[in-house]
Coordinates of C-alpha atoms in Angstrom, one line a residue:
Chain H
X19 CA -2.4 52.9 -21.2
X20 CA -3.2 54.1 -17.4
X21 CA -6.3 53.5 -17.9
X22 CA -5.5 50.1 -19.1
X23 CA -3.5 49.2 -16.3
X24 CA -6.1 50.1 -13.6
X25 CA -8.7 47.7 -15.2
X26 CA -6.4 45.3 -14.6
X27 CA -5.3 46.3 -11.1
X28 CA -9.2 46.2 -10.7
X29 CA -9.2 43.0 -11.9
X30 CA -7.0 41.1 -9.9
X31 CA -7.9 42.6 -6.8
X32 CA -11.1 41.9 -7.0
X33 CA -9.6 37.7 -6.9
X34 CA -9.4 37.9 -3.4
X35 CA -8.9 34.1 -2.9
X36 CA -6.4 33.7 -5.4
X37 CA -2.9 35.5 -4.7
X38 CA -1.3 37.4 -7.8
X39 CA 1.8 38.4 -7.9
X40 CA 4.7 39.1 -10.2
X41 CA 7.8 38.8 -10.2
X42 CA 11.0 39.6 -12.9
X43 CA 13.5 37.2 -13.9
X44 CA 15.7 37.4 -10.4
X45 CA 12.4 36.9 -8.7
X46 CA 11.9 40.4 -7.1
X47 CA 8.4 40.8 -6.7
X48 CA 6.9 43.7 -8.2
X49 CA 3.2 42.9 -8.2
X50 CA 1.3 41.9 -5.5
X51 CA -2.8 41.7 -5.3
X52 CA -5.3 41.9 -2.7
X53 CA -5.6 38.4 -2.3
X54 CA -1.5 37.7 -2.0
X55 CA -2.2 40.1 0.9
X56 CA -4.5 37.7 2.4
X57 CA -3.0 34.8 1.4
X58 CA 0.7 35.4 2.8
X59 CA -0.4 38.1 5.0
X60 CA 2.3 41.2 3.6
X61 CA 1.3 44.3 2.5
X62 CA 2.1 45.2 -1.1
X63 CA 4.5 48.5 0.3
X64 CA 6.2 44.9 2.4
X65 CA 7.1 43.0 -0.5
X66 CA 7.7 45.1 -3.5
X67 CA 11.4 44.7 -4.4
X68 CA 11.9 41.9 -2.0
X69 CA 12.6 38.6 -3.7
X70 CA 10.2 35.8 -3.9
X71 CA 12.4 33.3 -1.5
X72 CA 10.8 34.8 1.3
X73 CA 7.7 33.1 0.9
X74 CA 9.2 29.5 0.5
X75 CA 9.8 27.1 3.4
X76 CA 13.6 26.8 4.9
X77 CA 13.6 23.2 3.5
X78 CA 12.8 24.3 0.0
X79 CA 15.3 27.1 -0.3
X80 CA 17.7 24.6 0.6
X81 CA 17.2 22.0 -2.1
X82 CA 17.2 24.9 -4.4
X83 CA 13.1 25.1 -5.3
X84 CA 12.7 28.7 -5.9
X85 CA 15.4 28.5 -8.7
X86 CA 14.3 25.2 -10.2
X87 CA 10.8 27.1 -10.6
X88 CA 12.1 30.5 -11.6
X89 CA 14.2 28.4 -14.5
X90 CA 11.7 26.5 -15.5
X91 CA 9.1 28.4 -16.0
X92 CA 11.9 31.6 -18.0
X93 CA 13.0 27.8 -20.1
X94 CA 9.1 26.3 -21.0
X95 CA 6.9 29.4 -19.8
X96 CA 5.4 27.4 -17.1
X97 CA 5.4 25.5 -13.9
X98 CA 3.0 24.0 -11.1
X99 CA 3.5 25.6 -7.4
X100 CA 1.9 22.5 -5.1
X101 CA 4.2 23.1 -2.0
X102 CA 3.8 24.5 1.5
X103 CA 5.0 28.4 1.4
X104 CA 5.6 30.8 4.8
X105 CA 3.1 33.4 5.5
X106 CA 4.3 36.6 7.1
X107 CA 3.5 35.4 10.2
X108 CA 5.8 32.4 10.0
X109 CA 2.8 30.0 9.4
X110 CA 2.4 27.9 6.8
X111 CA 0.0 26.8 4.0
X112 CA 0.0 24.6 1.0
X113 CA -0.6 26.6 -2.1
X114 CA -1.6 25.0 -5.1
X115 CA -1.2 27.3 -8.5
X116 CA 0.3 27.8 -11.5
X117 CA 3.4 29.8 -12.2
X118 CA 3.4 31.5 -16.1
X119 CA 6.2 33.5 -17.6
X120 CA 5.5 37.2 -18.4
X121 CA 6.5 37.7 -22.5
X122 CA 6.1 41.8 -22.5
X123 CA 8.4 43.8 -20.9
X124 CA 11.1 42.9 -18.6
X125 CA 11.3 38.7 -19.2
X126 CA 9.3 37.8 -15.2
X127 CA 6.8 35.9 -14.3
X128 CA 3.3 35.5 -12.4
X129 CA 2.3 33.3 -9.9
X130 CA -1.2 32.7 -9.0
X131 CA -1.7 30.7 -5.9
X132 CA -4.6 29.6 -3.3
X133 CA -4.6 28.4 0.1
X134 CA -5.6 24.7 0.0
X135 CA -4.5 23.8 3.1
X136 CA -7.8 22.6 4.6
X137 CA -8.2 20.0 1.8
X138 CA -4.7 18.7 2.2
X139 CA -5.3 18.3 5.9
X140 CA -8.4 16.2 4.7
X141 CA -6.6 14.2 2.5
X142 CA -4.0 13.7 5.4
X143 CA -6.5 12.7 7.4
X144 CA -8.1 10.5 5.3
X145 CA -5.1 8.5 4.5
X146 CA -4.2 8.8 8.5
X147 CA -7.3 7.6 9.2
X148 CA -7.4 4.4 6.7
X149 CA -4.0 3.6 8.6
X150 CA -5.4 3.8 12.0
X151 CA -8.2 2.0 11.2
X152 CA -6.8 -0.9 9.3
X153 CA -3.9 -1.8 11.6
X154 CA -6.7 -1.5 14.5
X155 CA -8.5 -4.0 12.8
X156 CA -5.8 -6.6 11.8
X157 CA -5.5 -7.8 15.3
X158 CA -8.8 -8.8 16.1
X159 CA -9.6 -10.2 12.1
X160 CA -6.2 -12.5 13.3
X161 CA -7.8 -14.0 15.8
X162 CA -11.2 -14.2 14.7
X163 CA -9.7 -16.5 11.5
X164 CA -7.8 -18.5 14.2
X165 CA -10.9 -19.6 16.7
X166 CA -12.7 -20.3 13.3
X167 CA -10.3 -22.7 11.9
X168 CA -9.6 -24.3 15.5
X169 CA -13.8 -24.8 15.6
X170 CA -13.4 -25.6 12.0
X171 CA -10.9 -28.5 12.3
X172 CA -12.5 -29.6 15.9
X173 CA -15.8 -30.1 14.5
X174 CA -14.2 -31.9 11.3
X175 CA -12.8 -34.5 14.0
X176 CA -15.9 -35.0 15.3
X177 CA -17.5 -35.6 12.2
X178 CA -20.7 -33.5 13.1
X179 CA -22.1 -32.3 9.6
X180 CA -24.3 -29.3 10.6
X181 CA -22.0 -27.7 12.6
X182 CA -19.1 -28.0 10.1
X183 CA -21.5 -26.7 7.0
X184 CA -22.1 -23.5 9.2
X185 CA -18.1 -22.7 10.3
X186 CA -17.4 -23.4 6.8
X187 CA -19.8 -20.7 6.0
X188 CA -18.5 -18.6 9.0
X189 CA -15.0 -19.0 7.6
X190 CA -15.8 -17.5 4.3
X191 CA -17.2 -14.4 5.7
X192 CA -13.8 -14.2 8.0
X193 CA -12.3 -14.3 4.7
X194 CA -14.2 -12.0 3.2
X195 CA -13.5 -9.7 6.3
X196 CA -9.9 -10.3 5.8
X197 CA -9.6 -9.7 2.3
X198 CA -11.3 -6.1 3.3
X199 CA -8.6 -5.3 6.1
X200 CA -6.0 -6.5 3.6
X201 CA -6.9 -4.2 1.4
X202 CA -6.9 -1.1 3.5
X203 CA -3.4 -2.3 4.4
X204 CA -2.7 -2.2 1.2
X205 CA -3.9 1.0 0.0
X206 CA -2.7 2.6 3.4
X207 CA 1.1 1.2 2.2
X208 CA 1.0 2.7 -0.9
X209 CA 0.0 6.1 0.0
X210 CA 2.7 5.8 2.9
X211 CA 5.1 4.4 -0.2
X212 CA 5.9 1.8 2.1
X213 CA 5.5 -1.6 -0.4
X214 CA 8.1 -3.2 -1.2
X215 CA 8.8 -5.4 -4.0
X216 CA 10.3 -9.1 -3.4
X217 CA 11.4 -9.7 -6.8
X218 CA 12.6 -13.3 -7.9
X219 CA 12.6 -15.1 -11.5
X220 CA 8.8 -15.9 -12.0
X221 CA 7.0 -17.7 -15.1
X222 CA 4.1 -15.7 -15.4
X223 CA 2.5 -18.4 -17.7
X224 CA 2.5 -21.0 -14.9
X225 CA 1.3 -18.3 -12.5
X226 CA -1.7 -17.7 -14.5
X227 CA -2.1 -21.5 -15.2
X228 CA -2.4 -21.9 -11.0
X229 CA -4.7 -18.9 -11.1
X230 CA -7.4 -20.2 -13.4
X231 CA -7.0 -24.2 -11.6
X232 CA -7.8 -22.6 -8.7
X233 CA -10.6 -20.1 -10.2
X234 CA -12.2 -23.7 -12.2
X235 CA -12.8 -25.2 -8.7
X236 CA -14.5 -22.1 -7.3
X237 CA -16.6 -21.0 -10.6
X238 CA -16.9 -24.4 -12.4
X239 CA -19.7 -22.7 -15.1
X240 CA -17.2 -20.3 -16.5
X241 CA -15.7 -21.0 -19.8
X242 CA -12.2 -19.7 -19.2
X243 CA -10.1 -19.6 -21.8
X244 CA -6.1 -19.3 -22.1
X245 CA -4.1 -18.8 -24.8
X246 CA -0.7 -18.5 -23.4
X247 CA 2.3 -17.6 -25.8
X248 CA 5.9 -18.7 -25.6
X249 CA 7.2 -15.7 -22.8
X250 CA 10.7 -14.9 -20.9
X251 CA 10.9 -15.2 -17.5
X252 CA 10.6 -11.8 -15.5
X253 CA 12.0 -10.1 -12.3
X254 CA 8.8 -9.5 -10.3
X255 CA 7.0 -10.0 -6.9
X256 CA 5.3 -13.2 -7.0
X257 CA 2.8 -12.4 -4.8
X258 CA 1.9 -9.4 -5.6
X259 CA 1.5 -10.5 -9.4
X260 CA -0.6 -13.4 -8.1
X261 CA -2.6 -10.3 -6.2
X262 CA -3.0 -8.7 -9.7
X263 CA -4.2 -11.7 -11.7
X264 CA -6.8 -12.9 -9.2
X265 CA -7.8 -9.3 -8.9
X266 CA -8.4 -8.8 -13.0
X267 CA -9.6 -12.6 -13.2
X268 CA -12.4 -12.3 -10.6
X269 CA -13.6 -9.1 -12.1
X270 CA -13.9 -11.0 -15.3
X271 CA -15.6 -13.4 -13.5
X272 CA -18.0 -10.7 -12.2
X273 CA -18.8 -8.8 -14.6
X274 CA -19.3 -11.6 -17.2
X275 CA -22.5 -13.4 -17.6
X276 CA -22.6 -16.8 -16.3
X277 CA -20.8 -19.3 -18.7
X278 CA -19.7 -16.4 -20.4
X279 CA -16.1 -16.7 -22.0
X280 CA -13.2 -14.8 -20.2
X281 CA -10.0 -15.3 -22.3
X282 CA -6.2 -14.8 -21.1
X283 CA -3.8 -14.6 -23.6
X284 CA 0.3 -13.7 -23.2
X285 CA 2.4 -12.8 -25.5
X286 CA 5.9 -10.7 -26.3
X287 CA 5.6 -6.9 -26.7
X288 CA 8.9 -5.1 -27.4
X289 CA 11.0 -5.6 -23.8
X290 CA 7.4 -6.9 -22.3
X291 CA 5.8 -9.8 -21.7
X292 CA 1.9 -8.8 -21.9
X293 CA -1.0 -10.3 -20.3
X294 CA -4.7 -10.1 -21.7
X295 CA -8.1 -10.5 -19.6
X296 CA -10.9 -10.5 -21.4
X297 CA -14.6 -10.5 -20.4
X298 CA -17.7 -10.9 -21.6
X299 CA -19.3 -8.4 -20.1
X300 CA -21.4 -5.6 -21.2
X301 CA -18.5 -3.2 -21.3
X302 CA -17.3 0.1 -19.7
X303 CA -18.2 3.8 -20.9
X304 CA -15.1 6.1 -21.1
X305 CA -15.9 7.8 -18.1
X306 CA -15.8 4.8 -16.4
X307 CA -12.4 3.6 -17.6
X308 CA -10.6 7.0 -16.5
X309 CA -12.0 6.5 -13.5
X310 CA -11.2 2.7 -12.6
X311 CA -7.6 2.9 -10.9
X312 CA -9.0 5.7 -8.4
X313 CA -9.5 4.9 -5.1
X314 CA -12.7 3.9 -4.1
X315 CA -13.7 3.6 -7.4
X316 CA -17.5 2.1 -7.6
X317 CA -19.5 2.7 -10.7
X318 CA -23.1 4.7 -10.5
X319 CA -24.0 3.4 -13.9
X320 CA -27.6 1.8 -13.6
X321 CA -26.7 -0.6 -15.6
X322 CA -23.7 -2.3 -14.1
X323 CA -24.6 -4.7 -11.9
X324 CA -22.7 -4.2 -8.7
X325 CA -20.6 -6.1 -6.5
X326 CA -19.8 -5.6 -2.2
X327 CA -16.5 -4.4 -1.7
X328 CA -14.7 -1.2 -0.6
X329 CA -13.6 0.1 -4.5
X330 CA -9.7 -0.6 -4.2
X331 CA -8.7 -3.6 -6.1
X332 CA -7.9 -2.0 -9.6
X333 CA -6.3 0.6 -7.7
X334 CA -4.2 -1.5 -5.6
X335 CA -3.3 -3.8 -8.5
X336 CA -2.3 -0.3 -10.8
X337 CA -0.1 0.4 -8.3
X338 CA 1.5 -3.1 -8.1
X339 CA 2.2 -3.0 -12.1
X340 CA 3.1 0.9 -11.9
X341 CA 6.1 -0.5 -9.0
X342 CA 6.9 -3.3 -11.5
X343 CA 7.6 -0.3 -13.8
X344 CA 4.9 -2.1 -15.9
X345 CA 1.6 -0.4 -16.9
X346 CA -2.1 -1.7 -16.7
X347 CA -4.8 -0.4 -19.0
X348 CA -8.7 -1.1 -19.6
X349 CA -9.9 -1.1 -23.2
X350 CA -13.5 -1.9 -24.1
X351 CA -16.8 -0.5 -26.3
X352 CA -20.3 -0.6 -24.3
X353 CA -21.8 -4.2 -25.1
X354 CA -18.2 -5.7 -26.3
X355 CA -16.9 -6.5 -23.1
X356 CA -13.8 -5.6 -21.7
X357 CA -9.9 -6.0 -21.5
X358 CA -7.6 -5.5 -19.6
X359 CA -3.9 -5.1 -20.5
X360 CA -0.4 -5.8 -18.2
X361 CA 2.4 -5.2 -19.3
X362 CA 5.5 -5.9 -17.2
X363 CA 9.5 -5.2 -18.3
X364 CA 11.2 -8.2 -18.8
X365 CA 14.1 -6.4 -17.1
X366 CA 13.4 -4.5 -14.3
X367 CA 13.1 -0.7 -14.0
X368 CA 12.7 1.4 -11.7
X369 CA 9.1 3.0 -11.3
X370 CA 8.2 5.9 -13.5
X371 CA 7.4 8.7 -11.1
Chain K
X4 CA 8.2 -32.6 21.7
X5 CA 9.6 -29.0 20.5
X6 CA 9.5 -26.1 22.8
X7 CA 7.7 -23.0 21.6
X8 CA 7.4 -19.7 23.8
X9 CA 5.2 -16.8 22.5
X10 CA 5.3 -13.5 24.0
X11 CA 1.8 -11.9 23.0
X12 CA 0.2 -9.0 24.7
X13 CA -3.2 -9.5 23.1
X14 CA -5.1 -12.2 24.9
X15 CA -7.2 -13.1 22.0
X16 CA -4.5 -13.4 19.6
X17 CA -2.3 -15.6 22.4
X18 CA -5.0 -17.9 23.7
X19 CA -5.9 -18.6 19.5
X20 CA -2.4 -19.4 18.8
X21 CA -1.6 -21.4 21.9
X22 CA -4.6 -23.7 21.1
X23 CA -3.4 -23.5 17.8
X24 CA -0.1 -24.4 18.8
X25 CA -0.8 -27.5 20.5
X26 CA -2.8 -28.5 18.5
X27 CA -0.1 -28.9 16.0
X28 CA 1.9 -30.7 19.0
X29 CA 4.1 -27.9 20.5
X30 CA 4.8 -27.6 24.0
X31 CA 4.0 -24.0 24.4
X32 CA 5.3 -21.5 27.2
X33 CA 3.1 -18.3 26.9
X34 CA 3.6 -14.9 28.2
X35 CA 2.1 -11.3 28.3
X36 CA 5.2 -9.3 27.7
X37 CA 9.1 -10.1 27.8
X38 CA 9.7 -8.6 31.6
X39 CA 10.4 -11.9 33.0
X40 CA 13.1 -13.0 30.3
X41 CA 14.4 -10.0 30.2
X42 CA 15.1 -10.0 34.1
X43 CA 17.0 -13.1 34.0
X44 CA 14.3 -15.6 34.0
X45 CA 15.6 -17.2 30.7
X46 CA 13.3 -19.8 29.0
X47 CA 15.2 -21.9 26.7
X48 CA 12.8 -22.8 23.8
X49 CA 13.4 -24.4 20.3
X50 CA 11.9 -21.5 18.8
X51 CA 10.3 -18.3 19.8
X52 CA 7.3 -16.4 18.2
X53 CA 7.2 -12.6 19.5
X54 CA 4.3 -10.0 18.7
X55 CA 6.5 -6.7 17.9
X56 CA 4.2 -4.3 19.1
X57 CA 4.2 -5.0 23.0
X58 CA 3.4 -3.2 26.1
X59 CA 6.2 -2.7 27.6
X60 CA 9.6 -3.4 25.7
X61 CA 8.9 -3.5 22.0
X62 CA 9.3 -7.4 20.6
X63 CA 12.3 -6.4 18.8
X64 CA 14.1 -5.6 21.4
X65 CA 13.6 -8.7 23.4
X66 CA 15.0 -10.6 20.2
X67 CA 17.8 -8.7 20.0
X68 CA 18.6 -9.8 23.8
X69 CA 17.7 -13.2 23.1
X70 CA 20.2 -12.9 19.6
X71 CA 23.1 -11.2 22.1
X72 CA 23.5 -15.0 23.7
X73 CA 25.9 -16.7 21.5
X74 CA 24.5 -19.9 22.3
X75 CA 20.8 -18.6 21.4
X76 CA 21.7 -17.4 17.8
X77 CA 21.0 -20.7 16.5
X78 CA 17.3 -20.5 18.0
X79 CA 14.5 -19.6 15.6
X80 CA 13.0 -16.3 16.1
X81 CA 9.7 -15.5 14.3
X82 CA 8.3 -11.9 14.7
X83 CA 4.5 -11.1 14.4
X84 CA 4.3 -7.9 12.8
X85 CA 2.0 -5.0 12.6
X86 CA 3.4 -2.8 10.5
X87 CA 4.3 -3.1 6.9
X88 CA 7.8 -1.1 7.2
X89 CA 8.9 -4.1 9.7
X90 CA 11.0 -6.6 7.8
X91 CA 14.4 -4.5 8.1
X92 CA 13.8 -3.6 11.4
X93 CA 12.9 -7.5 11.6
X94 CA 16.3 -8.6 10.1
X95 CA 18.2 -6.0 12.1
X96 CA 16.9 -6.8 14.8
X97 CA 18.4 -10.3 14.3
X98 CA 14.9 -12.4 13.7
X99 CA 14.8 -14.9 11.3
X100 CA 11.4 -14.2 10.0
X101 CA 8.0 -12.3 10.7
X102 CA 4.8 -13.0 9.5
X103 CA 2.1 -10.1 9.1
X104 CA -1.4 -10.4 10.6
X105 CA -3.8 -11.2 9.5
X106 CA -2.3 -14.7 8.8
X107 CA -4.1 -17.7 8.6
X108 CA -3.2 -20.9 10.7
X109 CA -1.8 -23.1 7.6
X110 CA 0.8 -19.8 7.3
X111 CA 1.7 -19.6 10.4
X112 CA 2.2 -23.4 10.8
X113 CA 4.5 -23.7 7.6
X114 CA 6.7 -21.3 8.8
X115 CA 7.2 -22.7 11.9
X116 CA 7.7 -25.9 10.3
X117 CA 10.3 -24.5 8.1
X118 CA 12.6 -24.0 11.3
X119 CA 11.6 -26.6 13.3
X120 CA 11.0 -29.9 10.8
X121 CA 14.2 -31.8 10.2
X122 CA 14.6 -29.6 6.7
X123 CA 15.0 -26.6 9.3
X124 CA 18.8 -28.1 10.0
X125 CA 19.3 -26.8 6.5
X126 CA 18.0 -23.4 6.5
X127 CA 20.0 -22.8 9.8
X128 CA 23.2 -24.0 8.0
X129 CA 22.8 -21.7 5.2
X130 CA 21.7 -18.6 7.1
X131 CA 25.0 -19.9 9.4
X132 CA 27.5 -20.0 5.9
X133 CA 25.9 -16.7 4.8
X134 CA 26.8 -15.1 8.3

């Protein structure tokens, strides 16, 4: 039994990046490993028999974290630690572990943490950086569009073909450009959870009817294709559902084969109204389909044929559904094509977390 | 001919709208920040179109002086916005609208048209009931 319980003191102290420790059912701690030295910076003589709340932050003792954890994981056996904790020194670092109830013995737990502070700064940064960057470059895209449509409308007056042909072809890169900017604003919005929903009575039918007049004028040699069911009226953002559709009607348009057949189809599903897009494409792999709503999503297969753009529509347009408290989903074989699924609540509810 | 007076601090963005501006047939007063209205120097205007994020005294708070005049509560106050938290601070503020760069000319025009057309008598007189 000794001998037993040495391997395993070997054991975890050789995880020296990883603090262990255990705890019993009040949370005193009465293991503590090599690496929970380095990790919160106490000795094991420091901590044994002190409870675990001195390793949490001020403002999670206060909303009552350490006993959330210590209940859940005594009720279900386990729990996820992703918080900031309090080193020794007063310092902190975000821990990201697992927490798993001890059966033998004294009912207690163990908690195995590691310091992943460095990639949450990253991730800050990353996200601080797309919001920096994006409102830096709003102003300037403003009034780039606006001396372009001045030039645009003087040289219209003057009737001076040449010119006009090349603004016009000026303003569709300053759209373009827009369009980019927009969508870091976007994506900087949702990760700040600052996007909120104007909600009003809309007739998603009619939306999607505007949609594909509008998509006919610009890609007159697709065969689009709607089949567009008796639905309710729902409680959305108009824009922002117009956002969505364009964003899963020019992938469609992308990714389908010229005068391929893209078909939109809406329908009643329980409390939803549900939207098809389908393509003609060659299809995505599984891999692919997990991967679509992350940001800055691009494919690496050899075989998709790729498209400019910074990898955030899908994303942003999950998002937009997931806020409707609606849910979006890709569905498709290699060589079938593909479709895409929205469904929104015909009554609103509030996001799922 | 209405009266417009924009209060940009960037001078690309204010020399595109005022062309803009009067092109669409405004008279337009333009200026850099809000010092000189705020010191007294009070230029009446059918409708005023303030950049939020200026040097100097933030655009908000220039329309909430403008707002404090009882007989200015009836004018049209359109902010430009940077940030996308902005449309409370917007409506406490006391604005009647913002629009969000980038925006494109046909945006900005319609919503200045929606004050200053004659329909804009009617959006005044329901924001009035409401209040």
């Amino acid at each position: 039994m000794i001998e037993n319980g040495q391997q395993v003191r070997l054991l975890t102290d050789s995880i020296s990046d990883f603090a262990i420790l255990t705890a019993d059912k009040h949370g005193i701690i009465n293991g503590w490993n090599r690496g929970a030295e380095k990790v919160f910076g106490y000795s094991e003589e420091e901590v044994i028999g002190k409870p675990t709340r001195i390793l949490y932050t001020p403002e999670d003792l206060e909303t009552g974290v350490v006993e959330k954890e210590i209940a859940q994981v005594l009720a279900s056996g386990w729990a996820e630690d992703e918080r900031w904790h309090l080193r020794k020194d007063g310092s902190r670092f975000y821990a990201s572990g697992i927490v798993n109830s001890l059966k033998e013995g004294n009912e207690g737990f163990v908690k195995i943490a590691r310091d992943m502070t460095m990639n949450k700064i990253i991730e800050q940064q990353k996200d601080d950086f797309i919001m920096v960057a994006s409102h830096e470059l709003r102003t300037p895209v403003t009034s780039i569009k606006a001396y372009t449509e001045i030039l645009h409308d003087m040289l219209l007056e003057q009737n001076d073909k040449q010119p006009v042909e090349l603004i016009t072809k000026l303003s569709g890169q300053v759209d373009r450009l827009t369009a980019l900017v927009n969508e870091l604003l976007d994506t900087s919005k949702i990760t700040q959870g600052l996007m909120p929903l104007k909600r009003e009575q809309i007739d998603i039918n009619r939306l999607i009817s505007d949609c594909i007049d509008n998509l006919r004028t610009l890609q007159p040699n697709q065969n689009l294709v709607t089949e567009l069911g008796e639905v309710p009226e729902i409680s959305a953002d108009k824009e922002r559902i117009i956002q969505v559709l364009n964003n899963l009607l020019s992938n469609a348009v992308k990714y389908s084969p010229q005068g391929g057949d893209i078909i939109v189809r809406t329908g009643t599903v329980g409390e939803n109204v549900e939207v098809s897009v389908r393509d003609s494409g060659i299809g995505m792999s599984a891999e692919t389909i997990s991967k679509l709503y992350q940001r800055f999503y691009r494919s690496s297969d050899p075989k998709v044929k790729t498209f400019p753009g910074l990898g955030l529509g899908l994303y942003i347009s999950h998002e937009i559904i997931k806020a409707h408290g609606g849910t979006l989903k890709a569905d498709s074989r290699e060589g079938e094509g593909s479709v895409f699924l929205l469904r929104l609540p015909v009554t609103p509810i509030p996001p799922a977390k | 001919m209405k009266k417009i007076v924009l209060i940009e601090d960037d001078e690309s963005i204010r020399d595109s709208l005022l062309i803009i501006l009067k092109r669409a047939g405004y008279e337009v007063s333009e200026y850099q920040n809000g010092n000189s209205l705020l010191n007294g120097d009070f230029e009446r205007a059918d409708l005023y179109l303030i950049d939020k994020q200026l040097s100097g005294v933030d655009g908000l708070d220039i329309c909430k002086y403008i707002k404090s005049y009882e007989d200015m509560r009836d004018v049209p106050i359109i902010i430009i916005s940077a940030s996308p938290e902005l449309e409370k601070y917007v409506k406490a503020a006391g604005a009647d609208n913002f629009i969000e760069k980038p925006f494109s000319k046909k945006r900005l025009l319609e919503l200045i048209e929606k004050y200053l057309s004659a329909l804009g008598f009617f959006y005044l007189a329901a924001r009035l009931s409401v209040v």
